[in-house]
XYZ file of C-alpha atoms in Angstrom:
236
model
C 0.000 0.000 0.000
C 2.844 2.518 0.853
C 4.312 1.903 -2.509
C 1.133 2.175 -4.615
C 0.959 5.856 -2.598
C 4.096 6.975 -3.315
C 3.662 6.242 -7.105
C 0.354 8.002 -7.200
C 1.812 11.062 -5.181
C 4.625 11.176 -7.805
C 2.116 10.489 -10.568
C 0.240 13.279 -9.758
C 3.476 15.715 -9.558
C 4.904 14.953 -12.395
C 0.895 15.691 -14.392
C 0.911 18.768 -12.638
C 4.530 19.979 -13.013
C 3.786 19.417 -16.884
C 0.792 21.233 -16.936
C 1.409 24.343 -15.285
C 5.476 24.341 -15.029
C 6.280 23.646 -11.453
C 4.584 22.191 -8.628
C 6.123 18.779 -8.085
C 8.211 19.363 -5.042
C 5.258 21.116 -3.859
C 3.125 18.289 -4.034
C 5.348 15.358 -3.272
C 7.033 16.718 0.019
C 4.132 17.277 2.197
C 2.610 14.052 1.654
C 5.549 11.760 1.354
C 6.703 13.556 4.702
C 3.550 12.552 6.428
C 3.907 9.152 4.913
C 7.754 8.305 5.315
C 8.723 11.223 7.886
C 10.754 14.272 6.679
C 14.485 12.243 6.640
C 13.440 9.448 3.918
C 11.208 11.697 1.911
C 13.110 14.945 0.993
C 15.865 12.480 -0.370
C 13.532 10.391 -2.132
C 11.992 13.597 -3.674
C 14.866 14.736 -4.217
C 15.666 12.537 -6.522
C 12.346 12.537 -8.238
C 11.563 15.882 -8.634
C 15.145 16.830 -10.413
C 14.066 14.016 -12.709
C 10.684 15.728 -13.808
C 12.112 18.877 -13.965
C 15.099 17.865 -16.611
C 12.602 15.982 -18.949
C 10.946 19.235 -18.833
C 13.859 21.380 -19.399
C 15.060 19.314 -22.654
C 11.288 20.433 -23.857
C 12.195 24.112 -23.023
C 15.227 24.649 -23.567
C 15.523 27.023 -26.296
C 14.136 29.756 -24.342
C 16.615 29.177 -21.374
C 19.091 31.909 -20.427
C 21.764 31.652 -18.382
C 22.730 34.837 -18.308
C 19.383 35.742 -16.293
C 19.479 32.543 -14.054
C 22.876 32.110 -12.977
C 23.106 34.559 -10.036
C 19.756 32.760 -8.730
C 21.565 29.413 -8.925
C 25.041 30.542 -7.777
C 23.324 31.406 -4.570
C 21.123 28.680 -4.200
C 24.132 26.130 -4.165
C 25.349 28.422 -1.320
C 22.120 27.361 1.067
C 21.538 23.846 -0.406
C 23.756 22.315 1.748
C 22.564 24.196 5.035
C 19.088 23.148 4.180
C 20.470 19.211 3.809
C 22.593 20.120 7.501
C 19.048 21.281 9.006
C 17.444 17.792 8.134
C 19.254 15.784 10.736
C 19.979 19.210 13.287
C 16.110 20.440 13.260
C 13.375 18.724 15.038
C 10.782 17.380 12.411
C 8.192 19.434 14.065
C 9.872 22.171 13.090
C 10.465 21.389 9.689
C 6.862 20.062 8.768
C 5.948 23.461 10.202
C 7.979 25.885 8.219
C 6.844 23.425 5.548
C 3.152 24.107 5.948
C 3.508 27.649 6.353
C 5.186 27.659 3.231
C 3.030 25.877 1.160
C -0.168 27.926 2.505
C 1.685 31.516 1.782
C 2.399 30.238 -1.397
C -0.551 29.202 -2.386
C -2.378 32.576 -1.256
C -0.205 34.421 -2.937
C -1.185 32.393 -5.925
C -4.966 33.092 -5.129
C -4.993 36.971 -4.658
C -2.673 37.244 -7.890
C -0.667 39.750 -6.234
C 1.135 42.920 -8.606
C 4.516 42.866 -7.237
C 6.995 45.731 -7.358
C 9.057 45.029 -10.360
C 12.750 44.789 -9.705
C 15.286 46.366 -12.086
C 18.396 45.308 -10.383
C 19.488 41.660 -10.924
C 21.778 41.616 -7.305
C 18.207 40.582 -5.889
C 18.616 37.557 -7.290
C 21.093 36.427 -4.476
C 18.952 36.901 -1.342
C 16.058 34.776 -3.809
C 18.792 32.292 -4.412
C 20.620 31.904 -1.117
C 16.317 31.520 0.477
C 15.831 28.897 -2.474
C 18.862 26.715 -2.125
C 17.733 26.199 1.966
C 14.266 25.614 1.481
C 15.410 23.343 -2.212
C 17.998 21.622 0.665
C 15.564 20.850 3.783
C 12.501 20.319 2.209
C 12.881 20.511 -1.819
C 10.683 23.735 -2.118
C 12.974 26.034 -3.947
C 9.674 26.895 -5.862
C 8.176 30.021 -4.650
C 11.097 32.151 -3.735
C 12.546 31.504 -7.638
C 8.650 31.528 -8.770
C 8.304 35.479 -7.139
C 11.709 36.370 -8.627
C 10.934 35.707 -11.814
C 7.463 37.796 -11.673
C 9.061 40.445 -9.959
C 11.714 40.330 -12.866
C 8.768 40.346 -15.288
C 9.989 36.964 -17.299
C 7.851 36.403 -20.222
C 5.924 32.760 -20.018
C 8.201 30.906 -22.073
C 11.248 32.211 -20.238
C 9.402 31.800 -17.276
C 8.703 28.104 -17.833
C 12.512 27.525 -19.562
C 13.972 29.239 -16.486
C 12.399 27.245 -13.496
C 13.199 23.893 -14.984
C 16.881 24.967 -15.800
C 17.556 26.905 -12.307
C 15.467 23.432 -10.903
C 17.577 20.842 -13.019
C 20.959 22.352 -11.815
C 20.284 22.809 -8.082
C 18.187 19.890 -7.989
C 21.606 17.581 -8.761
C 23.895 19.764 -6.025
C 21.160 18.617 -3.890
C 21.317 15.050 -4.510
C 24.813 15.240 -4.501
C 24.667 16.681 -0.417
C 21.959 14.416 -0.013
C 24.533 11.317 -0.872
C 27.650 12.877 0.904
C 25.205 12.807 4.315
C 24.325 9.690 3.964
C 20.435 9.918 2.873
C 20.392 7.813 -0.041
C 19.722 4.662 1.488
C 18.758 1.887 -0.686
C 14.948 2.055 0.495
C 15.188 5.975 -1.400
C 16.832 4.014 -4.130
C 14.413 1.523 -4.924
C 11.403 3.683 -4.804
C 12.932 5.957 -6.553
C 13.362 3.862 -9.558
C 10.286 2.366 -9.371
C 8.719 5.679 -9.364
C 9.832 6.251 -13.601
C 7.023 4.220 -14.293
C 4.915 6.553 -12.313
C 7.040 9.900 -13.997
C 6.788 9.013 -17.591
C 3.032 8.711 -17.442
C 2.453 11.918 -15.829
C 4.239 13.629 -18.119
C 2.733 11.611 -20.721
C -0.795 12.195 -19.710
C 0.076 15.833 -18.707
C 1.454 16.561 -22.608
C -1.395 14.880 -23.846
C -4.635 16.787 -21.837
C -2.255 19.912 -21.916
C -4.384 21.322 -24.557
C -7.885 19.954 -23.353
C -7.369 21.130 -19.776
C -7.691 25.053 -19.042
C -4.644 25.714 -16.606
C -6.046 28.580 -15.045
C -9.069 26.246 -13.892
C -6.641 23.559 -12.881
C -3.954 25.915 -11.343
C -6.557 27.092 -8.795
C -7.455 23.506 -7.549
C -3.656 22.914 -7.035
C -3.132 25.845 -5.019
C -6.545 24.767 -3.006
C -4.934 21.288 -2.422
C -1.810 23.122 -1.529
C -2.928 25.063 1.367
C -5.338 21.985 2.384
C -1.671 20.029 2.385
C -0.021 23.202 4.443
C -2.709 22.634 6.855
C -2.338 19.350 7.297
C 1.225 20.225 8.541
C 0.835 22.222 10.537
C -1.690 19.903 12.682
């Protein structure tokens, strides 16, 4: 049963992450933390939401630029490993907590569609980074700090999409990388973890294929709904 839940958790965050260009890490942490506790499943996602995310890129890639992204992931490699440190340093309570509050200020944010200032200066991008790499590191939520960046930096959609999954791709493997040199990648992450492609490559499949059928605004507002349902949840 736990493994039939863990493929339809990453089933569903792979469809999502293809429809409206993030999202995974946002949906697999929560619940694979309630179902595995915090220290098996931000390794395991760790490994599955990178994966996602670099299918994705190879889609997107034409519209990627480095030249706006690399401060952002510069940064970000700075706080990954902190965020990894925290894991085994922070009580879980803790963690699930900043988790939750995370997810539900996200997801608000999302709801009021909030006009942010626009900024003009890309030196912002550090602090964005540097909060992205610790949250990408503890709990694999690098979303929302990169995902206000980018709005604030007024990215047009297809550099907006093109951007995430590159700045996601990149950090995602420096976190894998701490994740291994701390000793999380036990072979329990490892086998559900490569059991989970099956589950991966039909979300994206079925998330290409209803991509056009589906209106994302529509479905974007029942994720963020789930999302603060999930934050909730956390928090109890």
């Amino acid at each position: 049963m736990q493994l039939i839940l863990i493929l339809l958790v990453t089933l569903f965050a792979s469809f999502t992450h293809t429809l409206v260009g993030f999202g995974s890490a946002l949906v697999t942490m929560p619940i694979l933390a309630k179902l595995l506790g915090v220290q098996v499943a931000a390794p395991l996602a760790a490994l599955i939401v990178p994966t996602i995310e670099f299918i994705l890129f190879v889609r997107y890639r034409e519209a990627f630029n480095l030249r706006v992204v690399w401060r952002l992931i510069a940064s970000a490699m700075v706080g990954i490993p902190l965020g990894v440190w925290s894991l085994r340093q922070v009580n879980e309570r803790i963690i699930l907590t900043i988790l939750g509050v995370v997810l539900i200020v996200y997801a608000l944010y999302g709801f009021l569609k909030l006009k942010l200032p626009e900024l003009e200066h890309s030196s912002w991008a550090y602090g964005f980074g540097f909060i992205a790499g610790l949250l990408n590191g503890a709990y694999n939520t690098s979303g929302p700090p990169i995902i206000i960046y980018g709005n604030c930096r007024r990215w047009s959609p297809d550099e907006f999409k093109a951007n995430l999954q590159g700045f996601f791709t990149v950090t995602g493997l420096w976190v894998i990388v701490n994740h291994a040199f701390n000793g999380n990648l036990t072979p329990f992450v490892w086998q559900h973890y490569l059991l989970s492609w099956i589950a991966i490559a039909l979300g994206i499949w079925l998330g290409l294929k209803l991509d056009q059928y589906i209106a994302q605004a529509t479905f974007r507002k029942i994720v963020l709904a789930m999302l603060i349902i999930l934050g909730a949840m956390m928090l109890l």
